[in-house]
Amino acid sequence: MSLADSVPVTVKHKSHTDEVNLPTKTRTRPALTRLERAERFWGWIMVLPLLAGLAVFYFIPFVQNIFYSFTDLDQFMNWSTFDINNYLDLFSDDDFYAAVFNTLFYVVVCVPVSLALSLLLAIGLNQNIRGKALFRTLLFLPAVTMPAAVAMVWQWLFNKDFGLINYLLHFFGVSAVGWLSDPDIVRISVSIIIIWSSLALKIIILLAGLQSIPRSLYEAADIDGISTLRRFFCLTLPMMVPTLFFVSVMSFIEVLQIFDVVFLMFDRSMVESDTMTITYLFYKNAFYLQQKGYASAITVVLFIVTMLITLVQMAIGKRLKVA
């Protein structure tokens, strides 16, 4: 018998809770080749003008605007105080709350209506109908029409005395409507113009989304005998959720920043009493009243509201797994 066999050996087993330190391998990034370094260098050279433009025309003015929102900046770009009085005055301003109410009204009315109409028109244009190219051209015209021309046309259409809309309503026994003068109607008039002018781009995006759906899915639905209505809700609509989500985010931002319609369609007294938006309130204080510090505070609040709404939409999109 050997000495090793006669001596008792005690073996201690490590418990499962003990930490085991294993050597970790550090992953080193492979060195770039000469061609890859050249591609990266010229890539930055190509992107540099765009980055410079973004910095000069977007980032620096954005930071300056936040700074000026805390000052009493005047028309000569002079300021003497740095405090939060602009924001305190803003949240006690009746015009601000009126502008917020009107803007939210346009958002609530225009976004869902324009989204629904755009989807229906895109589905119609996606079918094999006669004159499809002509209809697509006509529906795209608002996107390439100058806002001033759009305002002139709609001012004539909405005219109470000789407008085309009231002329057509007369055949149905409806009295003339003050589309541009009645305080209870003017918001509806603005909403109609916003919806009409925003359809073109939404239709193009949604039409592209519809054409990306595989035709084999519709062929399988036809073989199974699924009705057109059920095919829309069970096939088309679920497949269009990512595109609809993108268009809805774009629509919210677009309507929150609406300005040209109310500025061109109505005189100043009508806008300030019934149709004022947040962007028009900024324009009024920045260029009429020359209170540029106060106007900067308005834009900062608008930015925060837009960002919060977009973040909420992005959170909803992540839950739906579309963003």
PDB file of C-alpha atoms in Angstrom:
ATOM      1  CA  MET A   1       0.000   0.000   0.000  1.00  0.00           C
ATOM      2  CA  SER A   2       1.368   3.405  -0.951  1.00  0.00           C
ATOM      3  CA  LEU A   3       1.600   6.421   1.258  1.00  0.00           C
ATOM      4  CA  ALA A   4      -0.973   8.234  -0.816  1.00  0.00           C
ATOM      5  CA  ASP A   5      -3.476   5.443  -0.254  1.00  0.00           C
ATOM      6  CA  SER A   6      -3.022   5.472   3.515  1.00  0.00           C
ATOM      7  CA  VAL A   7      -3.515   9.207   4.000  1.00  0.00           C
ATOM      8  CA  PRO A   8      -7.181  10.288   3.945  1.00  0.00           C
ATOM      9  CA  VAL A   9      -7.864  13.031   1.480  1.00  0.00           C
ATOM     10  CA  THR A  10     -10.647  15.549   2.058  1.00  0.00           C
ATOM     11  CA  VAL A  11     -12.132  17.091  -1.070  1.00  0.00           C
ATOM     12  CA  LYS A  12     -13.996  20.344  -0.701  1.00  0.00           C
ATOM     13  CA  HIS A  13     -16.623  20.940  -3.321  1.00  0.00           C
ATOM     14  CA  LYS A  14     -17.498  24.488  -4.307  1.00  0.00           C
ATOM     15  CA  SER A  15     -21.090  25.356  -3.727  1.00  0.00           C
ATOM     16  CA  HIS A  16     -23.195  26.572  -6.631  1.00  0.00           C
ATOM     17  CA  THR A  17     -23.362  29.989  -5.047  1.00  0.00           C
ATOM     18  CA  ASP A  18     -19.597  30.538  -5.181  1.00  0.00           C
ATOM     19  CA  GLU A  19     -18.462  32.824  -7.961  1.00  0.00           C
ATOM     20  CA  VAL A  20     -16.252  31.354 -10.612  1.00  0.00           C
ATOM     21  CA  ASN A  21     -13.980  33.848 -12.252  1.00  0.00           C
ATOM     22  CA  LEU A  22     -13.393  32.754 -15.791  1.00  0.00           C
ATOM     23  CA  PRO A  23     -10.933  34.533 -17.991  1.00  0.00           C
ATOM     24  CA  THR A  24     -12.710  36.834 -20.401  1.00  0.00           C
ATOM     25  CA  LYS A  25     -11.530  37.291 -23.914  1.00  0.00           C
ATOM     26  CA  THR A  26     -11.202  40.884 -24.985  1.00  0.00           C
ATOM     27  CA  ARG A  27     -12.493  41.342 -28.495  1.00  0.00           C
ATOM     28  CA  THR A  28     -10.192  43.621 -30.401  1.00  0.00           C
ATOM     29  CA  ARG A  29     -11.519  45.437 -33.411  1.00  0.00           C
ATOM     30  CA  PRO A  30      -9.624  44.448 -36.534  1.00  0.00           C
ATOM     31  CA  ALA A  31      -7.473  47.132 -38.029  1.00  0.00           C
ATOM     32  CA  LEU A  32      -8.978  48.993 -40.945  1.00  0.00           C
ATOM     33  CA  THR A  33      -7.471  48.460 -44.317  1.00  0.00           C
ATOM     34  CA  ARG A  34      -6.238  51.343 -46.398  1.00  0.00           C
ATOM     35  CA  LEU A  35      -9.350  51.207 -48.585  1.00  0.00           C
ATOM     36  CA  GLU A  36     -11.676  51.216 -45.570  1.00  0.00           C
ATOM     37  CA  ARG A  37      -9.860  54.207 -44.046  1.00  0.00           C
ATOM     38  CA  ALA A  38     -10.171  56.067 -47.337  1.00  0.00           C
ATOM     39  CA  GLU A  39     -13.895  55.255 -47.585  1.00  0.00           C
ATOM     40  CA  ARG A  40     -14.475  56.470 -44.027  1.00  0.00           C
ATOM     41  CA  PHE A  41     -12.508  59.666 -44.650  1.00  0.00           C
ATOM     42  CA  TRP A  42     -14.374  60.556 -47.830  1.00  0.00           C
ATOM     43  CA  GLY A  43     -17.660  59.595 -46.192  1.00  0.00           C
ATOM     44  CA  TRP A  44     -17.084  62.217 -43.501  1.00  0.00           C
ATOM     45  CA  ILE A  45     -16.022  64.731 -46.163  1.00  0.00           C
ATOM     46  CA  MET A  46     -19.314  64.182 -48.023  1.00  0.00           C
ATOM     47  CA  VAL A  47     -21.407  64.456 -44.877  1.00  0.00           C
ATOM     48  CA  LEU A  48     -19.546  67.490 -43.491  1.00  0.00           C
ATOM     49  CA  PRO A  49     -21.466  70.158 -45.510  1.00  0.00           C
ATOM     50  CA  LEU A  50     -24.776  68.727 -44.306  1.00  0.00           C
ATOM     51  CA  LEU A  51     -23.565  68.627 -40.691  1.00  0.00           C
ATOM     52  CA  ALA A  52     -22.304  72.199 -40.995  1.00  0.00           C
ATOM     53  CA  GLY A  53     -25.646  73.316 -42.397  1.00  0.00           C
ATOM     54  CA  LEU A  54     -27.550  71.573 -39.606  1.00  0.00           C
ATOM     55  CA  ALA A  55     -25.305  73.167 -36.990  1.00  0.00           C
ATOM     56  CA  VAL A  56     -25.505  76.692 -38.422  1.00  0.00           C
ATOM     57  CA  PHE A  57     -29.169  76.790 -39.410  1.00  0.00           C
ATOM     58  CA  TYR A  58     -30.770  74.413 -36.866  1.00  0.00           C
ATOM     59  CA  PHE A  59     -28.737  73.505 -33.788  1.00  0.00           C
ATOM     60  CA  ILE A  60     -27.174  76.893 -32.995  1.00  0.00           C
ATOM     61  CA  PRO A  61     -30.454  78.845 -33.546  1.00  0.00           C
ATOM     62  CA  PHE A  62     -32.268  76.243 -31.435  1.00  0.00           C
ATOM     63  CA  VAL A  63     -29.883  76.793 -28.508  1.00  0.00           C
ATOM     64  CA  GLN A  64     -30.046  80.568 -28.984  1.00  0.00           C
ATOM     65  CA  ASN A  65     -33.846  80.455 -28.984  1.00  0.00           C
ATOM     66  CA  ILE A  66     -33.880  78.609 -25.655  1.00  0.00           C
ATOM     67  CA  PHE A  67     -31.493  81.208 -24.211  1.00  0.00           C
ATOM     68  CA  TYR A  68     -33.515  84.156 -25.539  1.00  0.00           C
ATOM     69  CA  SER A  69     -36.713  82.702 -24.076  1.00  0.00           C
ATOM     70  CA  PHE A  70     -35.372  83.653 -20.631  1.00  0.00           C
ATOM     71  CA  THR A  71     -34.567  87.243 -21.647  1.00  0.00           C
ATOM     72  CA  ASP A  72     -36.433  90.432 -22.539  1.00  0.00           C
ATOM     73  CA  LEU A  73     -35.055  90.459 -26.089  1.00  0.00           C
ATOM     74  CA  ASP A  74     -36.360  93.427 -28.102  1.00  0.00           C
ATOM     75  CA  GLN A  75     -36.515  94.286 -31.793  1.00  0.00           C
ATOM     76  CA  PHE A  76     -32.896  95.464 -31.789  1.00  0.00           C
ATOM     77  CA  MET A  77     -31.713  92.122 -30.334  1.00  0.00           C
ATOM     78  CA  ASN A  78     -30.830  93.755 -27.007  1.00  0.00           C
ATOM     79  CA  TRP A  79     -31.647  92.212 -23.640  1.00  0.00           C
ATOM     80  CA  SER A  80     -31.015  93.197 -20.024  1.00  0.00           C
ATOM     81  CA  THR A  81     -32.619  90.557 -17.773  1.00  0.00           C
ATOM     82  CA  PHE A  82     -32.383  86.782 -17.534  1.00  0.00           C
ATOM     83  CA  ASP A  83     -35.300  85.184 -15.667  1.00  0.00           C
ATOM     84  CA  ILE A  84     -38.427  83.058 -16.129  1.00  0.00           C
ATOM     85  CA  ASN A  85     -40.883  85.957 -16.414  1.00  0.00           C
ATOM     86  CA  ASN A  86     -41.651  85.102 -20.051  1.00  0.00           C
ATOM     87  CA  TYR A  87     -42.933  81.676 -19.056  1.00  0.00           C
ATOM     88  CA  LEU A  88     -44.868  83.068 -16.092  1.00  0.00           C
ATOM     89  CA  ASP A  89     -46.509  85.643 -18.358  1.00  0.00           C
ATOM     90  CA  LEU A  90     -47.185  83.006 -21.002  1.00  0.00           C
ATOM     91  CA  PHE A  91     -49.133  80.710 -18.678  1.00  0.00           C
ATOM     92  CA  SER A  92     -51.231  83.646 -17.519  1.00  0.00           C
ATOM     93  CA  ASP A  93     -51.955  84.911 -21.046  1.00  0.00           C
ATOM     94  CA  ASP A  94     -55.521  84.394 -22.291  1.00  0.00           C
ATOM     95  CA  ASP A  95     -54.347  84.524 -25.904  1.00  0.00           C
ATOM     96  CA  PHE A  96     -52.043  81.578 -25.249  1.00  0.00           C
ATOM     97  CA  TYR A  97     -54.869  79.410 -23.924  1.00  0.00           C
ATOM     98  CA  ALA A  98     -57.098  80.445 -26.837  1.00  0.00           C
ATOM     99  CA  ALA A  99     -54.325  79.499 -29.280  1.00  0.00           C
ATOM    100  CA  VAL A 100     -53.807  76.157 -27.518  1.00  0.00           C
ATOM    101  CA  PHE A 101     -57.543  75.415 -27.658  1.00  0.00           C
ATOM    102  CA  ASN A 102     -57.759  76.222 -31.378  1.00  0.00           C
ATOM    103  CA  THR A 103     -54.639  74.198 -32.188  1.00  0.00           C
ATOM    104  CA  LEU A 104     -55.880  71.172 -30.255  1.00  0.00           C
ATOM    105  CA  PHE A 105     -59.250  71.513 -31.996  1.00  0.00           C
ATOM    106  CA  TYR A 106     -57.523  71.308 -35.377  1.00  0.00           C
ATOM    107  CA  VAL A 107     -55.477  68.317 -34.197  1.00  0.00           C
ATOM    108  CA  VAL A 108     -58.511  66.399 -32.916  1.00  0.00           C
ATOM    109  CA  VAL A 109     -60.578  67.100 -36.037  1.00  0.00           C
ATOM    110  CA  CYS A 110     -58.029  67.098 -38.853  1.00  0.00           C
ATOM    111  CA  VAL A 111     -55.687  64.238 -37.961  1.00  0.00           C
ATOM    112  CA  PRO A 112     -58.205  61.337 -37.791  1.00  0.00           C
ATOM    113  CA  VAL A 113     -60.351  62.654 -40.654  1.00  0.00           C
ATOM    114  CA  SER A 114     -57.398  63.233 -42.985  1.00  0.00           C
ATOM    115  CA  LEU A 115     -55.924  59.856 -42.054  1.00  0.00           C
ATOM    116  CA  ALA A 116     -59.183  58.017 -42.799  1.00  0.00           C
ATOM    117  CA  LEU A 117     -59.793  59.875 -46.073  1.00  0.00           C
ATOM    118  CA  SER A 118     -56.201  59.346 -47.202  1.00  0.00           C
ATOM    119  CA  LEU A 119     -56.431  55.609 -46.559  1.00  0.00           C
ATOM    120  CA  LEU A 120     -59.734  55.275 -48.419  1.00  0.00           C
ATOM    121  CA  LEU A 121     -58.464  57.288 -51.396  1.00  0.00           C
ATOM    122  CA  ALA A 122     -55.205  55.333 -51.460  1.00  0.00           C
ATOM    123  CA  ILE A 123     -57.137  52.059 -51.506  1.00  0.00           C
ATOM    124  CA  GLY A 124     -59.279  53.389 -54.342  1.00  0.00           C
ATOM    125  CA  LEU A 125     -56.246  54.481 -56.356  1.00  0.00           C
ATOM    126  CA  ASN A 126     -54.659  51.078 -55.773  1.00  0.00           C
ATOM    127  CA  GLN A 127     -57.466  49.386 -57.708  1.00  0.00           C
ATOM    128  CA  ASN A 128     -57.567  48.821 -61.442  1.00  0.00           C
ATOM    129  CA  ILE A 129     -59.855  51.684 -62.403  1.00  0.00           C
ATOM    130  CA  ARG A 130     -60.038  53.756 -65.562  1.00  0.00           C
ATOM    131  CA  GLY A 131     -58.320  57.145 -65.360  1.00  0.00           C
ATOM    132  CA  LYS A 132     -56.221  56.104 -62.371  1.00  0.00           C
ATOM    133  CA  ALA A 133     -53.265  58.222 -63.486  1.00  0.00           C
ATOM    134  CA  LEU A 134     -55.500  61.300 -63.890  1.00  0.00           C
ATOM    135  CA  PHE A 135     -56.992  60.870 -60.403  1.00  0.00           C
ATOM    136  CA  ARG A 136     -53.530  60.490 -58.895  1.00  0.00           C
ATOM    137  CA  THR A 137     -52.422  63.714 -60.580  1.00  0.00           C
ATOM    138  CA  LEU A 138     -55.474  65.647 -59.390  1.00  0.00           C
ATOM    139  CA  LEU A 139     -55.094  64.429 -55.817  1.00  0.00           C
ATOM    140  CA  PHE A 140     -51.408  65.361 -55.823  1.00  0.00           C
ATOM    141  CA  LEU A 141     -52.033  68.954 -56.959  1.00  0.00           C
ATOM    142  CA  PRO A 142     -52.493  70.407 -53.421  1.00  0.00           C
ATOM    143  CA  ALA A 143     -48.947  69.321 -52.547  1.00  0.00           C
ATOM    144  CA  VAL A 144     -47.426  71.460 -55.317  1.00  0.00           C
ATOM    145  CA  THR A 145     -49.809  74.437 -55.101  1.00  0.00           C
ATOM    146  CA  MET A 146     -48.607  77.628 -53.446  1.00  0.00           C
ATOM    147  CA  PRO A 147     -50.369  78.413 -50.125  1.00  0.00           C
ATOM    148  CA  ALA A 148     -51.305  81.888 -51.368  1.00  0.00           C
ATOM    149  CA  ALA A 149     -53.095  80.399 -54.393  1.00  0.00           C
ATOM    150  CA  VAL A 150     -54.848  77.858 -52.160  1.00  0.00           C
ATOM    151  CA  ALA A 151     -56.030  80.672 -49.875  1.00  0.00           C
ATOM    152  CA  MET A 152     -57.401  82.717 -52.792  1.00  0.00           C
ATOM    153  CA  VAL A 153     -59.335  79.757 -54.193  1.00  0.00           C
ATOM    154  CA  TRP A 154     -60.856  78.814 -50.832  1.00  0.00           C
ATOM    155  CA  GLN A 155     -61.733  82.437 -50.073  1.00  0.00           C
ATOM    156  CA  TRP A 156     -63.802  82.427 -53.237  1.00  0.00           C
ATOM    157  CA  LEU A 157     -65.349  79.021 -52.479  1.00  0.00           C
ATOM    158  CA  PHE A 158     -66.270  80.093 -48.929  1.00  0.00           C
ATOM    159  CA  ASN A 159     -67.524  83.549 -49.832  1.00  0.00           C
ATOM    160  CA  LYS A 160     -70.917  84.121 -48.232  1.00  0.00           C
ATOM    161  CA  ASP A 161     -72.457  86.154 -51.067  1.00  0.00           C
ATOM    162  CA  PHE A 162     -71.136  84.627 -54.297  1.00  0.00           C
ATOM    163  CA  GLY A 163     -69.129  81.576 -53.219  1.00  0.00           C
ATOM    164  CA  LEU A 164     -69.575  78.281 -55.031  1.00  0.00           C
ATOM    165  CA  ILE A 165     -70.297  76.297 -51.845  1.00  0.00           C
ATOM    166  CA  ASN A 166     -73.168  78.540 -50.762  1.00  0.00           C
ATOM    167  CA  TYR A 167     -74.421  78.551 -54.363  1.00  0.00           C
ATOM    168  CA  LEU A 168     -74.661  74.746 -54.273  1.00  0.00           C
ATOM    169  CA  LEU A 169     -76.275  74.798 -50.828  1.00  0.00           C
ATOM    170  CA  HIS A 170     -78.947  77.140 -52.177  1.00  0.00           C
ATOM    171  CA  PHE A 171     -80.295  74.325 -54.409  1.00  0.00           C
ATOM    172  CA  PHE A 172     -80.993  72.252 -51.289  1.00  0.00           C
ATOM    173  CA  GLY A 173     -82.790  75.082 -49.557  1.00  0.00           C
ATOM    174  CA  VAL A 174     -79.944  75.881 -47.159  1.00  0.00           C
ATOM    175  CA  SER A 175     -79.411  79.536 -46.351  1.00  0.00           C
ATOM    176  CA  ALA A 176     -76.035  81.164 -46.914  1.00  0.00           C
ATOM    177  CA  VAL A 177     -73.381  80.177 -44.391  1.00  0.00           C
ATOM    178  CA  GLY A 178     -70.759  82.614 -43.144  1.00  0.00           C
ATOM    179  CA  TRP A 179     -67.816  80.288 -43.613  1.00  0.00           C
ATOM    180  CA  LEU A 180     -65.289  83.085 -43.051  1.00  0.00           C
ATOM    181  CA  SER A 181     -67.231  85.378 -40.723  1.00  0.00           C
ATOM    182  CA  ASP A 182     -69.316  83.239 -38.368  1.00  0.00           C
ATOM    183  CA  PRO A 183     -67.282  82.546 -35.167  1.00  0.00           C
ATOM    184  CA  ASP A 184     -69.010  79.172 -34.787  1.00  0.00           C
ATOM    185  CA  ILE A 185     -68.088  78.087 -38.334  1.00  0.00           C
ATOM    186  CA  VAL A 186     -64.601  79.468 -38.996  1.00  0.00           C
ATOM    187  CA  ARG A 187     -62.783  76.629 -37.201  1.00  0.00           C
ATOM    188  CA  ILE A 188     -64.660  74.124 -39.374  1.00  0.00           C
ATOM    189  CA  SER A 189     -63.627  76.115 -42.459  1.00  0.00           C
ATOM    190  CA  VAL A 190     -59.970  76.055 -41.412  1.00  0.00           C
ATOM    191  CA  SER A 191     -60.217  72.321 -40.696  1.00  0.00           C
ATOM    192  CA  ILE A 192     -61.613  71.649 -44.183  1.00  0.00           C
ATOM    193  CA  ILE A 193     -58.704  73.485 -45.804  1.00  0.00           C
ATOM    194  CA  ILE A 194     -56.128  71.718 -43.620  1.00  0.00           C
ATOM    195  CA  ILE A 195     -57.600  68.323 -44.439  1.00  0.00           C
ATOM    196  CA  TRP A 196     -57.778  69.044 -48.175  1.00  0.00           C
ATOM    197  CA  SER A 197     -54.230  70.411 -48.396  1.00  0.00           C
ATOM    198  CA  SER A 198     -52.712  67.548 -46.371  1.00  0.00           C
ATOM    199  CA  LEU A 199     -54.239  64.649 -48.308  1.00  0.00           C
ATOM    200  CA  ALA A 200     -51.735  64.514 -51.171  1.00  0.00           C
ATOM    201  CA  LEU A 201     -48.580  63.493 -49.310  1.00  0.00           C
ATOM    202  CA  LYS A 202     -50.465  61.066 -47.058  1.00  0.00           C
ATOM    203  CA  ILE A 203     -52.040  59.363 -50.073  1.00  0.00           C
ATOM    204  CA  ILE A 204     -48.632  58.849 -51.698  1.00  0.00           C
ATOM    205  CA  ILE A 205     -47.154  57.299 -48.553  1.00  0.00           C
ATOM    206  CA  LEU A 206     -50.170  55.083 -47.915  1.00  0.00           C
ATOM    207  CA  LEU A 207     -50.327  54.034 -51.563  1.00  0.00           C
ATOM    208  CA  ALA A 208     -46.692  52.945 -51.328  1.00  0.00           C
ATOM    209  CA  GLY A 209     -47.555  50.956 -48.208  1.00  0.00           C
ATOM    210  CA  LEU A 210     -50.490  49.266 -49.934  1.00  0.00           C
ATOM    211  CA  GLN A 211     -48.388  48.300 -52.926  1.00  0.00           C
ATOM    212  CA  SER A 212     -45.802  46.701 -50.625  1.00  0.00           C
ATOM    213  CA  ILE A 213     -48.347  44.133 -49.369  1.00  0.00           C
ATOM    214  CA  PRO A 214     -47.706  40.797 -51.151  1.00  0.00           C
ATOM    215  CA  ARG A 215     -50.367  39.958 -53.722  1.00  0.00           C
ATOM    216  CA  SER A 216     -50.188  36.323 -52.676  1.00  0.00           C
ATOM    217  CA  LEU A 217     -52.010  37.202 -49.446  1.00  0.00           C
ATOM    218  CA  TYR A 218     -54.961  38.604 -51.376  1.00  0.00           C
ATOM    219  CA  GLU A 219     -54.961  35.622 -53.698  1.00  0.00           C
ATOM    220  CA  ALA A 220     -55.118  33.277 -50.709  1.00  0.00           C
ATOM    221  CA  ALA A 221     -57.957  35.346 -49.252  1.00  0.00           C
ATOM    222  CA  ASP A 222     -59.868  35.077 -52.544  1.00  0.00           C
ATOM    223  CA  ILE A 223     -59.396  31.301 -52.551  1.00  0.00           C
ATOM    224  CA  ASP A 224     -60.748  31.095 -48.992  1.00  0.00           C
ATOM    225  CA  GLY A 225     -63.768  33.155 -50.016  1.00  0.00           C
ATOM    226  CA  ILE A 226     -63.119  36.034 -47.579  1.00  0.00           C
ATOM    227  CA  SER A 227     -65.338  39.040 -48.215  1.00  0.00           C
ATOM    228  CA  THR A 228     -63.906  42.427 -49.204  1.00  0.00           C
ATOM    229  CA  LEU A 229     -64.818  44.091 -45.887  1.00  0.00           C
ATOM    230  CA  ARG A 230     -63.340  41.296 -43.801  1.00  0.00           C
ATOM    231  CA  ARG A 231     -60.234  41.246 -45.993  1.00  0.00           C
ATOM    232  CA  PHE A 232     -59.747  44.950 -45.281  1.00  0.00           C
ATOM    233  CA  PHE A 233     -59.963  44.585 -41.487  1.00  0.00           C
ATOM    234  CA  CYS A 234     -58.135  41.254 -41.229  1.00  0.00           C
ATOM    235  CA  LEU A 235     -55.476  41.705 -43.903  1.00  0.00           C
ATOM    236  CA  THR A 236     -55.033  45.216 -45.278  1.00  0.00           C
ATOM    237  CA  LEU A 237     -55.377  47.176 -42.051  1.00  0.00           C
ATOM    238  CA  PRO A 238     -52.969  45.029 -39.958  1.00  0.00           C
ATOM    239  CA  MET A 239     -50.370  45.122 -42.734  1.00  0.00           C
ATOM    240  CA  MET A 240     -50.727  48.918 -42.962  1.00  0.00           C
ATOM    241  CA  VAL A 241     -50.231  49.612 -39.250  1.00  0.00           C
ATOM    242  CA  PRO A 242     -46.546  50.681 -39.536  1.00  0.00           C
ATOM    243  CA  THR A 243     -47.321  53.048 -42.426  1.00  0.00           C
ATOM    244  CA  LEU A 244     -50.409  54.442 -40.684  1.00  0.00           C
ATOM    245  CA  PHE A 245     -48.361  54.985 -37.541  1.00  0.00           C
ATOM    246  CA  PHE A 246     -45.739  56.989 -39.459  1.00  0.00           C
ATOM    247  CA  VAL A 247     -48.375  59.091 -41.217  1.00  0.00           C
ATOM    248  CA  SER A 248     -50.168  59.795 -37.922  1.00  0.00           C
ATOM    249  CA  VAL A 249     -46.947  61.047 -36.286  1.00  0.00           C
ATOM    250  CA  MET A 250     -46.271  63.255 -39.290  1.00  0.00           C
ATOM    251  CA  SER A 251     -49.862  64.568 -39.226  1.00  0.00           C
ATOM    252  CA  PHE A 252     -49.721  65.509 -35.541  1.00  0.00           C
ATOM    253  CA  ILE A 253     -46.535  67.517 -36.040  1.00  0.00           C
ATOM    254  CA  GLU A 254     -47.892  69.162 -39.184  1.00  0.00           C
ATOM    255  CA  VAL A 255     -51.160  70.326 -37.622  1.00  0.00           C
ATOM    256  CA  LEU A 256     -49.487  71.527 -34.405  1.00  0.00           C
ATOM    257  CA  GLN A 257     -47.403  73.892 -36.540  1.00  0.00           C
ATOM    258  CA  ILE A 258     -50.214  75.140 -38.798  1.00  0.00           C
ATOM    259  CA  PHE A 259     -49.836  78.807 -39.709  1.00  0.00           C
ATOM    260  CA  ASP A 260     -50.294  79.677 -43.372  1.00  0.00           C
ATOM    261  CA  VAL A 261     -54.007  78.817 -43.566  1.00  0.00           C
ATOM    262  CA  VAL A 262     -55.106  81.155 -40.764  1.00  0.00           C
ATOM    263  CA  PHE A 263     -52.617  83.849 -41.775  1.00  0.00           C
ATOM    264  CA  LEU A 264     -53.716  83.992 -45.427  1.00  0.00           C
ATOM    265  CA  MET A 265     -57.435  83.245 -45.108  1.00  0.00           C
ATOM    266  CA  PHE A 266     -58.510  85.771 -42.466  1.00  0.00           C
ATOM    267  CA  ASP A 267     -57.725  89.304 -41.458  1.00  0.00           C
ATOM    268  CA  ARG A 268     -55.861  89.936 -38.246  1.00  0.00           C
ATOM    269  CA  SER A 269     -58.919  90.712 -36.105  1.00  0.00           C
ATOM    270  CA  MET A 270     -60.676  87.486 -37.071  1.00  0.00           C
ATOM    271  CA  VAL A 271     -57.560  85.397 -36.431  1.00  0.00           C
ATOM    272  CA  GLU A 272     -56.913  86.856 -32.998  1.00  0.00           C
ATOM    273  CA  SER A 273     -60.501  86.386 -31.894  1.00  0.00           C
ATOM    274  CA  ASP A 274     -61.457  82.972 -33.297  1.00  0.00           C
ATOM    275  CA  THR A 275     -58.807  81.040 -35.272  1.00  0.00           C
ATOM    276  CA  MET A 276     -55.465  81.879 -33.654  1.00  0.00           C
ATOM    277  CA  THR A 277     -52.935  79.039 -33.459  1.00  0.00           C
ATOM    278  CA  ILE A 278     -49.767  78.749 -31.389  1.00  0.00           C
ATOM    279  CA  THR A 279     -47.552  79.515 -34.372  1.00  0.00           C
ATOM    280  CA  TYR A 280     -49.616  82.614 -35.207  1.00  0.00           C
ATOM    281  CA  LEU A 281     -49.295  83.751 -31.586  1.00  0.00           C
ATOM    282  CA  PHE A 282     -45.528  83.446 -31.990  1.00  0.00           C
ATOM    283  CA  TYR A 283     -45.676  85.460 -35.225  1.00  0.00           C
ATOM    284  CA  LYS A 284     -47.781  88.163 -33.590  1.00  0.00           C
ATOM    285  CA  ASN A 285     -45.418  88.657 -30.651  1.00  0.00           C
ATOM    286  CA  ALA A 286     -42.220  88.350 -32.678  1.00  0.00           C
ATOM    287  CA  PHE A 287     -43.087  90.646 -35.602  1.00  0.00           C
ATOM    288  CA  TYR A 288     -46.082  92.787 -34.600  1.00  0.00           C
ATOM    289  CA  LEU A 289     -45.405  93.439 -30.914  1.00  0.00           C
ATOM    290  CA  GLN A 290     -41.607  92.988 -31.209  1.00  0.00           C
ATOM    291  CA  GLN A 291     -41.478  90.953 -28.005  1.00  0.00           C
ATOM    292  CA  LYS A 292     -38.929  88.463 -29.261  1.00  0.00           C
ATOM    293  CA  GLY A 293     -38.039  86.992 -25.871  1.00  0.00           C
ATOM    294  CA  TYR A 294     -41.688  86.245 -25.183  1.00  0.00           C
ATOM    295  CA  ALA A 295     -42.080  84.793 -28.704  1.00  0.00           C
ATOM    296  CA  SER A 296     -39.075  82.539 -28.084  1.00  0.00           C
ATOM    297  CA  ALA A 297     -40.764  81.176 -24.961  1.00  0.00           C
ATOM    298  CA  ILE A 298     -43.823  80.317 -27.072  1.00  0.00           C
ATOM    299  CA  THR A 299     -41.726  78.293 -29.502  1.00  0.00           C
ATOM    300  CA  VAL A 300     -39.993  76.449 -26.652  1.00  0.00           C
ATOM    301  CA  VAL A 301     -43.362  75.436 -25.201  1.00  0.00           C
ATOM    302  CA  LEU A 302     -44.536  74.340 -28.661  1.00  0.00           C
ATOM    303  CA  PHE A 303     -41.375  72.254 -29.059  1.00  0.00           C
ATOM    304  CA  ILE A 304     -41.911  70.575 -25.677  1.00  0.00           C
ATOM    305  CA  VAL A 305     -45.566  69.799 -26.469  1.00  0.00           C
ATOM    306  CA  THR A 306     -44.658  68.406 -29.901  1.00  0.00           C
ATOM    307  CA  MET A 307     -41.853  66.302 -28.432  1.00  0.00           C
ATOM    308  CA  LEU A 308     -44.084  64.898 -25.677  1.00  0.00           C
ATOM    309  CA  ILE A 309     -46.838  63.952 -28.122  1.00  0.00           C
ATOM    310  CA  THR A 310     -44.279  62.326 -30.419  1.00  0.00           C
ATOM    311  CA  LEU A 311     -42.752  60.368 -27.529  1.00  0.00           C
ATOM    312  CA  VAL A 312     -46.195  59.137 -26.493  1.00  0.00           C
ATOM    313  CA  GLN A 313     -46.846  58.029 -30.060  1.00  0.00           C
ATOM    314  CA  MET A 314     -43.487  56.284 -30.205  1.00  0.00           C
ATOM    315  CA  ALA A 315     -44.252  54.479 -26.942  1.00  0.00           C
ATOM    316  CA  ILE A 316     -47.598  53.339 -28.341  1.00  0.00           C
ATOM    317  CA  GLY A 317     -45.812  52.271 -31.523  1.00  0.00           C
ATOM    318  CA  LYS A 318     -43.354  50.138 -29.533  1.00  0.00           C
ATOM    319  CA  ARG A 319     -46.220  48.410 -27.747  1.00  0.00           C
ATOM    320  CA  LEU A 320     -47.735  47.725 -31.159  1.00  0.00           C
ATOM    321  CA  LYS A 321     -44.282  46.650 -32.384  1.00  0.00           C
ATOM    322  CA  VAL A 322     -44.324  49.082 -35.290  1.00  0.00           C
ATOM    323  CA  ALA A 323     -41.688  51.563 -34.166  1.00  0.00           C
TER     324      ALA A 323
END
